[in-house]
mmCIF file with all atom_site columns, C-alpha atoms in Angstrom:
data_model
loop_
_atom_site.group_PDB
_atom_site.id
_atom_site.type_symbol
_atom_site.label_atom_id
_atom_site.label_alt_id
_atom_site.label_comp_id
_atom_site.label_asym_id
_atom_site.label_entity_id
_atom_site.label_seq_id
_atom_site.pdbx_PDB_ins_code
_atom_site.Cartn_x
_atom_site.Cartn_y
_atom_site.Cartn_z
_atom_site.occupancy
_atom_site.B_iso_or_equiv
_atom_site.pdbx_formal_charge
_atom_site.auth_seq_id
_atom_site.auth_comp_id
_atom_site.auth_asym_id
_atom_site.auth_atom_id
_atom_site.pdbx_PDB_model_num
ATOM 1   C CA . MET A 1 1   ? 10.276  6.238   6.175   1.00 0.00 ? 171 MET A CA 1
ATOM 2   C CA . ASN A 1 2   ? 9.275   2.612   5.604   1.00 0.00 ? 172 ASN A CA 1
ATOM 3   C CA . ILE A 1 3   ? 6.308   2.660   3.260   1.00 0.00 ? 173 ILE A CA 1
ATOM 4   C CA . CYS A 1 4   ? 4.236   -0.492  2.906   1.00 0.00 ? 174 CYS A CA 1
ATOM 5   C CA . VAL A 1 5   ? 2.614   -0.692  -0.520  1.00 0.00 ? 175 VAL A CA 1
ATOM 6   C CA . PHE A 1 6   ? -0.274  -3.070  -1.075  1.00 0.00 ? 176 PHE A CA 1
ATOM 7   C CA . LEU A 1 7   ? -0.734  -3.722  -4.811  1.00 0.00 ? 177 LEU A CA 1
ATOM 8   C CA . SER A 1 8   ? -1.302  -6.227  -7.553  1.00 0.00 ? 178 SER A CA 1
ATOM 9   C CA . ALA A 1 9   ? 1.173   -8.811  -8.798  1.00 0.00 ? 179 ALA A CA 1
ATOM 10  C CA . ALA A 1 10  ? -0.633  -8.844  -12.177 1.00 0.00 ? 180 ALA A CA 1
ATOM 11  C CA . ASP A 1 11  ? 0.805   -7.522  -15.417 1.00 0.00 ? 181 ASP A CA 1
ATOM 12  C CA . LEU A 1 12  ? -1.152  -4.352  -16.078 1.00 0.00 ? 182 LEU A CA 1
ATOM 13  C CA . SER A 1 13  ? -1.446  -1.653  -18.717 1.00 0.00 ? 183 SER A CA 1
ATOM 14  C CA . GLU A 1 14  ? 0.495   1.603   -18.824 1.00 0.00 ? 184 GLU A CA 1
ATOM 15  C CA . THR A 1 15  ? -2.564  3.278   -17.267 1.00 0.00 ? 185 THR A CA 1
ATOM 16  C CA . TYR A 1 16  ? -1.539  1.637   -14.001 1.00 0.00 ? 186 TYR A CA 1
ATOM 17  C CA . THR A 1 17  ? 2.193   1.018   -14.419 1.00 0.00 ? 187 THR A CA 1
ATOM 18  C CA . ARG A 1 18  ? 3.109   4.635   -15.227 1.00 0.00 ? 188 ARG A CA 1
ATOM 19  C CA . PRO A 1 19  ? 1.762   6.122   -11.951 1.00 0.00 ? 189 PRO A CA 1
ATOM 20  C CA . ALA A 1 20  ? 3.141   3.165   -9.974  1.00 0.00 ? 190 ALA A CA 1
ATOM 21  C CA . ARG A 1 21  ? 6.590   3.725   -11.481 1.00 0.00 ? 191 ARG A CA 1
ATOM 22  C CA . GLU A 1 22  ? 6.308   7.452   -10.739 1.00 0.00 ? 192 GLU A CA 1
ATOM 23  C CA . PHE A 1 23  ? 5.446   6.777   -7.090  1.00 0.00 ? 193 PHE A CA 1
ATOM 24  C CA . ALA A 1 24  ? 8.310   4.277   -6.838  1.00 0.00 ? 194 ALA A CA 1
ATOM 25  C CA . GLU A 1 25  ? 10.804  6.826   -8.169  1.00 0.00 ? 195 GLU A CA 1
ATOM 26  C CA . LEU A 1 26  ? 9.566   9.455   -5.709  1.00 0.00 ? 196 LEU A CA 1
ATOM 27  C CA . LEU A 1 27  ? 9.874   6.959   -2.874  1.00 0.00 ? 197 LEU A CA 1
ATOM 28  C CA . GLY A 1 28  ? 13.422  5.951   -3.831  1.00 0.00 ? 198 GLY A CA 1
ATOM 29  C CA . LYS A 1 29  ? 14.640  9.502   -4.488  1.00 0.00 ? 199 LYS A CA 1
ATOM 30  C CA . GLY A 1 30  ? 13.199  10.525  -1.123  1.00 0.00 ? 200 GLY A CA 1
ATOM 31  C CA . GLY A 1 31  ? 15.450  7.985   0.600   1.00 0.00 ? 201 GLY A CA 1
ATOM 32  C CA . HIS A 1 32  ? 12.499  5.871   1.707   1.00 0.00 ? 202 HIS A CA 1
ATOM 33  C CA . THR A 1 33  ? 12.207  2.089   1.957   1.00 0.00 ? 203 THR A CA 1
ATOM 34  C CA . LEU A 1 34  ? 9.626   0.036   0.088   1.00 0.00 ? 204 LEU A CA 1
ATOM 35  C CA . VAL A 1 35  ? 7.978   -2.641  2.225   1.00 0.00 ? 205 VAL A CA 1
ATOM 36  C CA . TRP A 1 36  ? 5.966   -4.881  -0.083  1.00 0.00 ? 206 TRP A CA 1
ATOM 37  C CA . GLY A 1 37  ? 4.803   -8.429  -0.758  1.00 0.00 ? 207 GLY A CA 1
ATOM 38  C CA . GLY A 1 38  ? 8.218   -9.356  -2.102  1.00 0.00 ? 208 GLY A CA 1
ATOM 39  C CA . SER A 1 39  ? 7.098   -10.618 -5.505  1.00 0.00 ? 209 SER A CA 1
ATOM 40  C CA . ASP A 1 40  ? 9.142   -9.983  -8.618  1.00 0.00 ? 210 ASP A CA 1
ATOM 41  C CA . VAL A 1 41  ? 6.195   -10.090 -11.013 1.00 0.00 ? 211 VAL A CA 1
ATOM 42  C CA . GLY A 1 42  ? 3.608   -7.686  -12.373 1.00 0.00 ? 212 GLY A CA 1
ATOM 43  C CA . LEU A 1 43  ? 2.995   -4.332  -10.742 1.00 0.00 ? 213 LEU A CA 1
ATOM 44  C CA . MET A 1 44  ? 4.964   -5.445  -7.678  1.00 0.00 ? 214 MET A CA 1
ATOM 45  C CA . LYS A 1 45  ? 8.048   -5.788  -9.892  1.00 0.00 ? 215 LYS A CA 1
ATOM 46  C CA . VAL A 1 46  ? 7.425   -2.392  -11.516 1.00 0.00 ? 216 VAL A CA 1
ATOM 47  C CA . VAL A 1 47  ? 7.381   -0.686  -8.123  1.00 0.00 ? 217 VAL A CA 1
ATOM 48  C CA . ALA A 1 48  ? 10.357  -2.600  -6.710  1.00 0.00 ? 218 ALA A CA 1
ATOM 49  C CA . ASP A 1 49  ? 12.388  -1.841  -9.864  1.00 0.00 ? 219 ASP A CA 1
ATOM 50  C CA . GLY A 1 50  ? 11.534  1.860   -9.637  1.00 0.00 ? 220 GLY A CA 1
ATOM 51  C CA . VAL A 1 51  ? 12.438  2.151   -5.960  1.00 0.00 ? 221 VAL A CA 1
ATOM 52  C CA . HIS A 1 52  ? 15.692  0.224   -6.430  1.00 0.00 ? 222 HIS A CA 1
ATOM 53  C CA . GLU A 1 53  ? 16.746  2.242   -9.506  1.00 0.00 ? 223 GLU A CA 1
ATOM 54  C CA . ALA A 1 54  ? 16.065  5.491   -7.618  1.00 0.00 ? 224 ALA A CA 1
ATOM 55  C CA . GLY A 1 55  ? 18.252  4.457   -4.675  1.00 0.00 ? 225 GLY A CA 1
ATOM 56  C CA . GLY A 1 56  ? 15.639  3.264   -2.178  1.00 0.00 ? 226 GLY A CA 1
ATOM 57  C CA . ARG A 1 57  ? 15.776  0.150   -0.044  1.00 0.00 ? 227 ARG A CA 1
ATOM 58  C CA . LEU A 1 58  ? 13.645  -2.966  -0.611  1.00 0.00 ? 228 LEU A CA 1
ATOM 59  C CA . VAL A 1 59  ? 12.111  -4.982  2.223   1.00 0.00 ? 229 VAL A CA 1
ATOM 60  C CA . GLY A 1 60  ? 9.979   -7.883  1.028   1.00 0.00 ? 230 GLY A CA 1
ATOM 61  C CA . VAL A 1 61  ? 7.586   -10.107 2.923   1.00 0.00 ? 231 VAL A CA 1
ATOM 62  C CA . SER A 1 62  ? 6.670   -13.101 0.816   1.00 0.00 ? 232 SER A CA 1
ATOM 63  C CA . VAL A 1 63  ? 4.593   -16.100 1.785   1.00 0.00 ? 233 VAL A CA 1
ATOM 64  C CA . GLU A 1 64  ? 5.580   -19.772 1.512   1.00 0.00 ? 234 GLU A CA 1
ATOM 65  C CA . PHE A 1 65  ? 3.232   -20.648 -1.366  1.00 0.00 ? 235 PHE A CA 1
ATOM 66  C CA . LEU A 1 66  ? 4.501   -17.672 -3.415  1.00 0.00 ? 236 LEU A CA 1
ATOM 67  C CA . SER A 1 67  ? 8.179   -17.907 -2.492  1.00 0.00 ? 237 SER A CA 1
ATOM 68  C CA . ASP A 1 68  ? 9.069   -19.001 -6.056  1.00 0.00 ? 238 ASP A CA 1
ATOM 69  C CA . ARG A 1 69  ? 8.045   -15.476 -7.154  1.00 0.00 ? 239 ARG A CA 1
ATOM 70  C CA . ALA A 1 70  ? 10.118  -13.696 -4.488  1.00 0.00 ? 240 ALA A CA 1
ATOM 71  C CA . ARG A 1 71  ? 12.599  -11.106 -5.677  1.00 0.00 ? 241 ARG A CA 1
ATOM 72  C CA . ALA A 1 72  ? 16.264  -11.930 -5.208  1.00 0.00 ? 242 ALA A CA 1
ATOM 73  C CA . GLY A 1 73  ? 18.906  -9.439  -4.122  1.00 0.00 ? 243 GLY A CA 1
ATOM 74  C CA . VAL A 1 74  ? 16.764  -7.285  -1.837  1.00 0.00 ? 244 VAL A CA 1
ATOM 75  C CA . ASP A 1 75  ? 17.905  -5.563  1.343   1.00 0.00 ? 245 ASP A CA 1
ATOM 76  C CA . GLU A 1 76  ? 15.696  -7.845  3.449   1.00 0.00 ? 246 GLU A CA 1
ATOM 77  C CA . MET A 1 77  ? 13.312  -10.703 2.638   1.00 0.00 ? 247 MET A CA 1
ATOM 78  C CA . VAL A 1 78  ? 11.097  -12.549 5.085   1.00 0.00 ? 248 VAL A CA 1
ATOM 79  C CA . VAL A 1 79  ? 8.963   -15.545 4.129   1.00 0.00 ? 249 VAL A CA 1
ATOM 80  C CA . ALA A 1 80  ? 5.769   -15.820 6.170   1.00 0.00 ? 250 ALA A CA 1
ATOM 81  C CA . ARG A 1 81  ? 3.874   -19.064 6.799   1.00 0.00 ? 251 ARG A CA 1
ATOM 82  C CA . ASP A 1 82  ? 0.542   -17.723 5.554   1.00 0.00 ? 252 ASP A CA 1
ATOM 83  C CA . LEU A 1 83  ? -1.239  -14.585 4.375   1.00 0.00 ? 253 LEU A CA 1
ATOM 84  C CA . ALA A 1 84  ? -2.303  -13.537 7.880   1.00 0.00 ? 254 ALA A CA 1
ATOM 85  C CA . GLU A 1 85  ? 1.300   -13.598 9.111   1.00 0.00 ? 255 GLU A CA 1
ATOM 86  C CA . ARG A 1 86  ? 2.405   -11.780 5.956   1.00 0.00 ? 256 ARG A CA 1
ATOM 87  C CA . LYS A 1 87  ? -0.029  -8.895  6.564   1.00 0.00 ? 257 LYS A CA 1
ATOM 88  C CA . LYS A 1 88  ? 1.047   -8.683  10.202  1.00 0.00 ? 258 LYS A CA 1
ATOM 89  C CA . LEU A 1 89  ? 4.742   -8.525  9.262   1.00 0.00 ? 259 LEU A CA 1
ATOM 90  C CA . LEU A 1 90  ? 4.172   -5.992  6.488   1.00 0.00 ? 260 LEU A CA 1
ATOM 91  C CA . LEU A 1 91  ? 2.366   -3.663  8.883   1.00 0.00 ? 261 LEU A CA 1
ATOM 92  C CA . GLU A 1 92  ? 4.941   -4.145  11.661  1.00 0.00 ? 262 GLU A CA 1
ATOM 93  C CA . LYS A 1 93  ? 7.755   -3.099  9.312   1.00 0.00 ? 263 LYS A CA 1
ATOM 94  C CA . ALA A 1 94  ? 5.912   -0.028  7.983   1.00 0.00 ? 264 ALA A CA 1
ATOM 95  C CA . ASP A 1 95  ? 5.614   3.567   9.135   1.00 0.00 ? 265 ASP A CA 1
ATOM 96  C CA . ALA A 1 96  ? 2.876   4.260   6.588   1.00 0.00 ? 266 ALA A CA 1
ATOM 97  C CA . VAL A 1 97  ? 0.710   2.423   4.053   1.00 0.00 ? 267 VAL A CA 1
ATOM 98  C CA . VAL A 1 98  ? -0.146  3.090   0.422   1.00 0.00 ? 268 VAL A CA 1
ATOM 99  C CA . ILE A 1 99  ? -2.837  1.073   -1.309  1.00 0.00 ? 269 ILE A CA 1
ATOM 100 C CA . MET A 1 100 ? -2.417  0.896   -5.084  1.00 0.00 ? 270 MET A CA 1
ATOM 101 C CA . VAL A 1 101 ? -4.553  -0.875  -7.659  1.00 0.00 ? 271 VAL A CA 1
ATOM 102 C CA . GLY A 1 102 ? -5.103  -4.549  -7.028  1.00 0.00 ? 272 GLY A CA 1
ATOM 103 C CA . GLY A 1 103 ? -7.518  -7.428  -6.720  1.00 0.00 ? 273 GLY A CA 1
ATOM 104 C CA . THR A 1 104 ? -9.026  -9.283  -3.803  1.00 0.00 ? 274 THR A CA 1
ATOM 105 C CA . GLY A 1 105 ? -5.707  -9.667  -1.965  1.00 0.00 ? 275 GLY A CA 1
ATOM 106 C CA . THR A 1 106 ? -5.091  -5.929  -2.086  1.00 0.00 ? 276 THR A CA 1
ATOM 107 C CA . LEU A 1 107 ? -8.651  -5.236  -0.973  1.00 0.00 ? 277 LEU A CA 1
ATOM 108 C CA . ASP A 1 108 ? -8.200  -7.657  1.944   1.00 0.00 ? 278 ASP A CA 1
ATOM 109 C CA . GLU A 1 109 ? -4.999  -5.894  2.996   1.00 0.00 ? 279 GLU A CA 1
ATOM 110 C CA . ALA A 1 110 ? -6.627  -2.470  2.642   1.00 0.00 ? 280 ALA A CA 1
ATOM 111 C CA . THR A 1 111 ? -9.660  -3.296  4.739   1.00 0.00 ? 281 THR A CA 1
ATOM 112 C CA . GLU A 1 112 ? -7.524  -4.883  7.447   1.00 0.00 ? 282 GLU A CA 1
ATOM 113 C CA . ILE A 1 113 ? -5.395  -1.757  7.955   1.00 0.00 ? 283 ILE A CA 1
ATOM 114 C CA . LEU A 1 114 ? -8.534  0.418   7.952   1.00 0.00 ? 284 LEU A CA 1
ATOM 115 C CA . GLU A 1 115 ? -10.182 -1.874  10.509  1.00 0.00 ? 285 GLU A CA 1
ATOM 116 C CA . LEU A 1 116 ? -7.105  -1.663  12.741  1.00 0.00 ? 286 LEU A CA 1
ATOM 117 C CA . LYS A 1 117 ? -7.145  2.117   12.407  1.00 0.00 ? 287 LYS A CA 1
ATOM 118 C CA . LYS A 1 118 ? -10.882 2.322   13.068  1.00 0.00 ? 288 LYS A CA 1
ATOM 119 C CA . HIS A 1 119 ? -10.388 0.546   16.390  1.00 0.00 ? 289 HIS A CA 1
ATOM 120 C CA . GLY A 1 120 ? -7.317  2.552   17.389  1.00 0.00 ? 290 GLY A CA 1
ATOM 121 C CA . HIS A 1 121 ? -4.812  -0.305  16.990  1.00 0.00 ? 291 HIS A CA 1
ATOM 122 C CA . THR A 1 122 ? -2.617  1.762   14.669  1.00 0.00 ? 292 THR A CA 1
ATOM 123 C CA . ASP A 1 123 ? -2.202  5.411   13.837  1.00 0.00 ? 293 ASP A CA 1
ATOM 124 C CA . LYS A 1 124 ? -0.096  4.907   10.718  1.00 0.00 ? 294 LYS A CA 1
ATOM 125 C CA . PRO A 1 125 ? -1.116  7.154   7.847   1.00 0.00 ? 295 PRO A CA 1
ATOM 126 C CA . VAL A 1 126 ? -2.919  5.317   5.036   1.00 0.00 ? 296 VAL A CA 1
ATOM 127 C CA . VAL A 1 127 ? -3.222  6.563   1.461   1.00 0.00 ? 297 VAL A CA 1
ATOM 128 C CA . LEU A 1 128 ? -5.393  5.039   -1.191  1.00 0.00 ? 298 LEU A CA 1
ATOM 129 C CA . LEU A 1 129 ? -3.856  5.919   -4.562  1.00 0.00 ? 299 LEU A CA 1
ATOM 130 C CA . ASN A 1 130 ? -6.899  6.180   -6.810  1.00 0.00 ? 300 ASN A CA 1
ATOM 131 C CA . THR A 1 131 ? -5.129  5.733   -10.167 1.00 0.00 ? 301 THR A CA 1
ATOM 132 C CA . ALA A 1 132 ? -7.428  6.387   -13.140 1.00 0.00 ? 302 ALA A CA 1
ATOM 133 C CA . GLY A 1 133 ? -10.437 6.399   -10.787 1.00 0.00 ? 303 GLY A CA 1
ATOM 134 C CA . PHE A 1 134 ? -9.872  2.706   -9.992  1.00 0.00 ? 304 PHE A CA 1
ATOM 135 C CA . TYR A 1 135 ? -11.231 3.086   -6.461  1.00 0.00 ? 305 TYR A CA 1
ATOM 136 C CA . ASP A 1 136 ? -14.069 5.545   -7.159  1.00 0.00 ? 306 ASP A CA 1
ATOM 137 C CA . GLY A 1 137 ? -16.681 2.892   -6.336  1.00 0.00 ? 307 GLY A CA 1
ATOM 138 C CA . LEU A 1 138 ? -14.917 1.924   -3.105  1.00 0.00 ? 308 LEU A CA 1
ATOM 139 C CA . LYS A 1 139 ? -14.631 5.579   -2.130  1.00 0.00 ? 309 LYS A CA 1
ATOM 140 C CA . GLU A 1 140 ? -18.369 5.972   -2.670  1.00 0.00 ? 310 GLU A CA 1
ATOM 141 C CA . GLN A 1 141 ? -19.033 2.864   -0.578  1.00 0.00 ? 311 GLN A CA 1
ATOM 142 C CA . PHE A 1 142 ? -16.825 4.154   2.258   1.00 0.00 ? 312 PHE A CA 1
ATOM 143 C CA . ARG A 1 143 ? -18.686 7.477   2.194   1.00 0.00 ? 313 ARG A CA 1
ATOM 144 C CA . ARG A 1 144 ? -21.989 5.650   2.415   1.00 0.00 ? 314 ARG A CA 1
ATOM 145 C CA . MET A 1 145 ? -20.676 3.664   5.392   1.00 0.00 ? 315 MET A CA 1
ATOM 146 C CA . GLU A 1 146 ? -19.702 6.947   7.033   1.00 0.00 ? 316 GLU A CA 1
ATOM 147 C CA . ASP A 1 147 ? -22.996 8.706   6.206   1.00 0.00 ? 317 ASP A CA 1
ATOM 148 C CA . GLU A 1 148 ? -25.107 5.826   7.493   1.00 0.00 ? 318 GLU A CA 1
ATOM 149 C CA . GLY A 1 149 ? -23.197 5.417   10.770  1.00 0.00 ? 319 GLY A CA 1
ATOM 150 C CA . PHE A 1 150 ? -21.114 2.311   10.085  1.00 0.00 ? 320 PHE A CA 1
ATOM 151 C CA . LEU A 1 151 ? -17.815 4.058   10.848  1.00 0.00 ? 321 LEU A CA 1
ATOM 152 C CA . PRO A 1 152 ? -17.197 5.230   14.429  1.00 0.00 ? 322 PRO A CA 1
ATOM 153 C CA . ARG A 1 153 ? -14.505 7.605   13.138  1.00 0.00 ? 323 ARG A CA 1
ATOM 154 C CA . PRO A 1 154 ? -14.624 10.025  10.229  1.00 0.00 ? 324 PRO A CA 1
ATOM 155 C CA . LEU A 1 155 ? -13.443 8.525   6.939   1.00 0.00 ? 325 LEU A CA 1
ATOM 156 C CA . ALA A 1 156 ? -10.812 11.275  6.685   1.00 0.00 ? 326 ALA A CA 1
ATOM 157 C CA . ASP A 1 157 ? -9.247  9.945   9.919   1.00 0.00 ? 327 ASP A CA 1
ATOM 158 C CA . LEU A 1 158 ? -8.884  6.489   8.376   1.00 0.00 ? 328 LEU A CA 1
ATOM 159 C CA . VAL A 1 159 ? -7.646  7.063   4.828   1.00 0.00 ? 329 VAL A CA 1
ATOM 160 C CA . PHE A 1 160 ? -6.500  9.812   2.478   1.00 0.00 ? 330 PHE A CA 1
ATOM 161 C CA . PHE A 1 161 ? -7.515  9.472   -1.163  1.00 0.00 ? 331 PHE A CA 1
ATOM 162 C CA . ALA A 1 162 ? -4.807  10.679  -3.555  1.00 0.00 ? 332 ALA A CA 1
ATOM 163 C CA . GLU A 1 163 ? -5.329  10.957  -7.292  1.00 0.00 ? 333 GLU A CA 1
ATOM 164 C CA . GLU A 1 164 ? -1.625  11.303  -8.154  1.00 0.00 ? 334 GLU A CA 1
ATOM 165 C CA . PRO A 1 165 ? 1.593   9.758   -6.779  1.00 0.00 ? 335 PRO A CA 1
ATOM 166 C CA . VAL A 1 166 ? 3.101   13.102  -5.751  1.00 0.00 ? 336 VAL A CA 1
ATOM 167 C CA . GLY A 1 167 ? 0.054   13.843  -3.576  1.00 0.00 ? 337 GLY A CA 1
ATOM 168 C CA . ALA A 1 168 ? 0.268   10.425  -1.944  1.00 0.00 ? 338 ALA A CA 1
ATOM 169 C CA . LEU A 1 169 ? 3.897   10.854  -0.893  1.00 0.00 ? 339 LEU A CA 1
ATOM 170 C CA . ALA A 1 170 ? 3.384   14.475  0.160   1.00 0.00 ? 340 ALA A CA 1
ATOM 171 C CA . TYR A 1 171 ? 0.543   13.421  2.464   1.00 0.00 ? 341 TYR A CA 1
ATOM 172 C CA . LEU A 1 172 ? 2.684   10.696  4.069   1.00 0.00 ? 342 LEU A CA 1
ATOM 173 C CA . GLU A 1 173 ? 5.673   12.965  4.576   1.00 0.00 ? 343 GLU A CA 1
ATOM 174 C CA . GLU A 1 174 ? 3.481   15.687  6.061   1.00 0.00 ? 344 GLU A CA 1
ATOM 175 C CA . SER A 1 175 ? 1.685   13.190  8.330   1.00 0.00 ? 345 SER A CA 1
ATOM 176 C CA . LEU A 1 176 ? 4.989   11.931  9.713   1.00 0.00 ? 346 LEU A CA 1
ATOM 177 C CA . GLY A 1 177 ? 6.660   15.347  9.893   1.00 0.00 ? 347 GLY A CA 1
ATOM 178 C CA . ILE A 1 178 ? 9.197   14.686  7.123   1.00 0.00 ? 348 ILE A CA 1
ATOM 179 C CA . GLN A 1 179 ? 10.132  17.606  4.918   1.00 0.00 ? 349 GLN A CA 1
#
């Protein structure tokens, strides 16, 4: 399975790097491919390192203005013209999506995939990995959107909230019929 991971390129504490590394190892050991923003810095590097060390493939999609941060020696690297093309390519190459901790770029990527799902333009499973309760506020906001009629589909049809890496991967494998 090609798993697109949206996540931060920032250097973060062990609170966030430990679960990211754990997910990466599960992904690699499962024979899956990481599809990610291609950067070799911060949390992106942690995940790419973990997948690579565990035997998984790496497919990066960088963007021209960040190409100096792109990881060398990957199985495939594409450099997009801009962020919109990057998101499009990431989603095209993925069978499923995992949203890890991140900033505004990650939030942009997350809401785009949920918007596409809401309107029936994709049926790819999406997991929001809620490490250390990072997305508790967003989860509450999504529930409010659902409760007050802003979502035409149930929230559970759009995204699965996982608290631990093993639950995130199990959900994806089950959703796609992989055992």
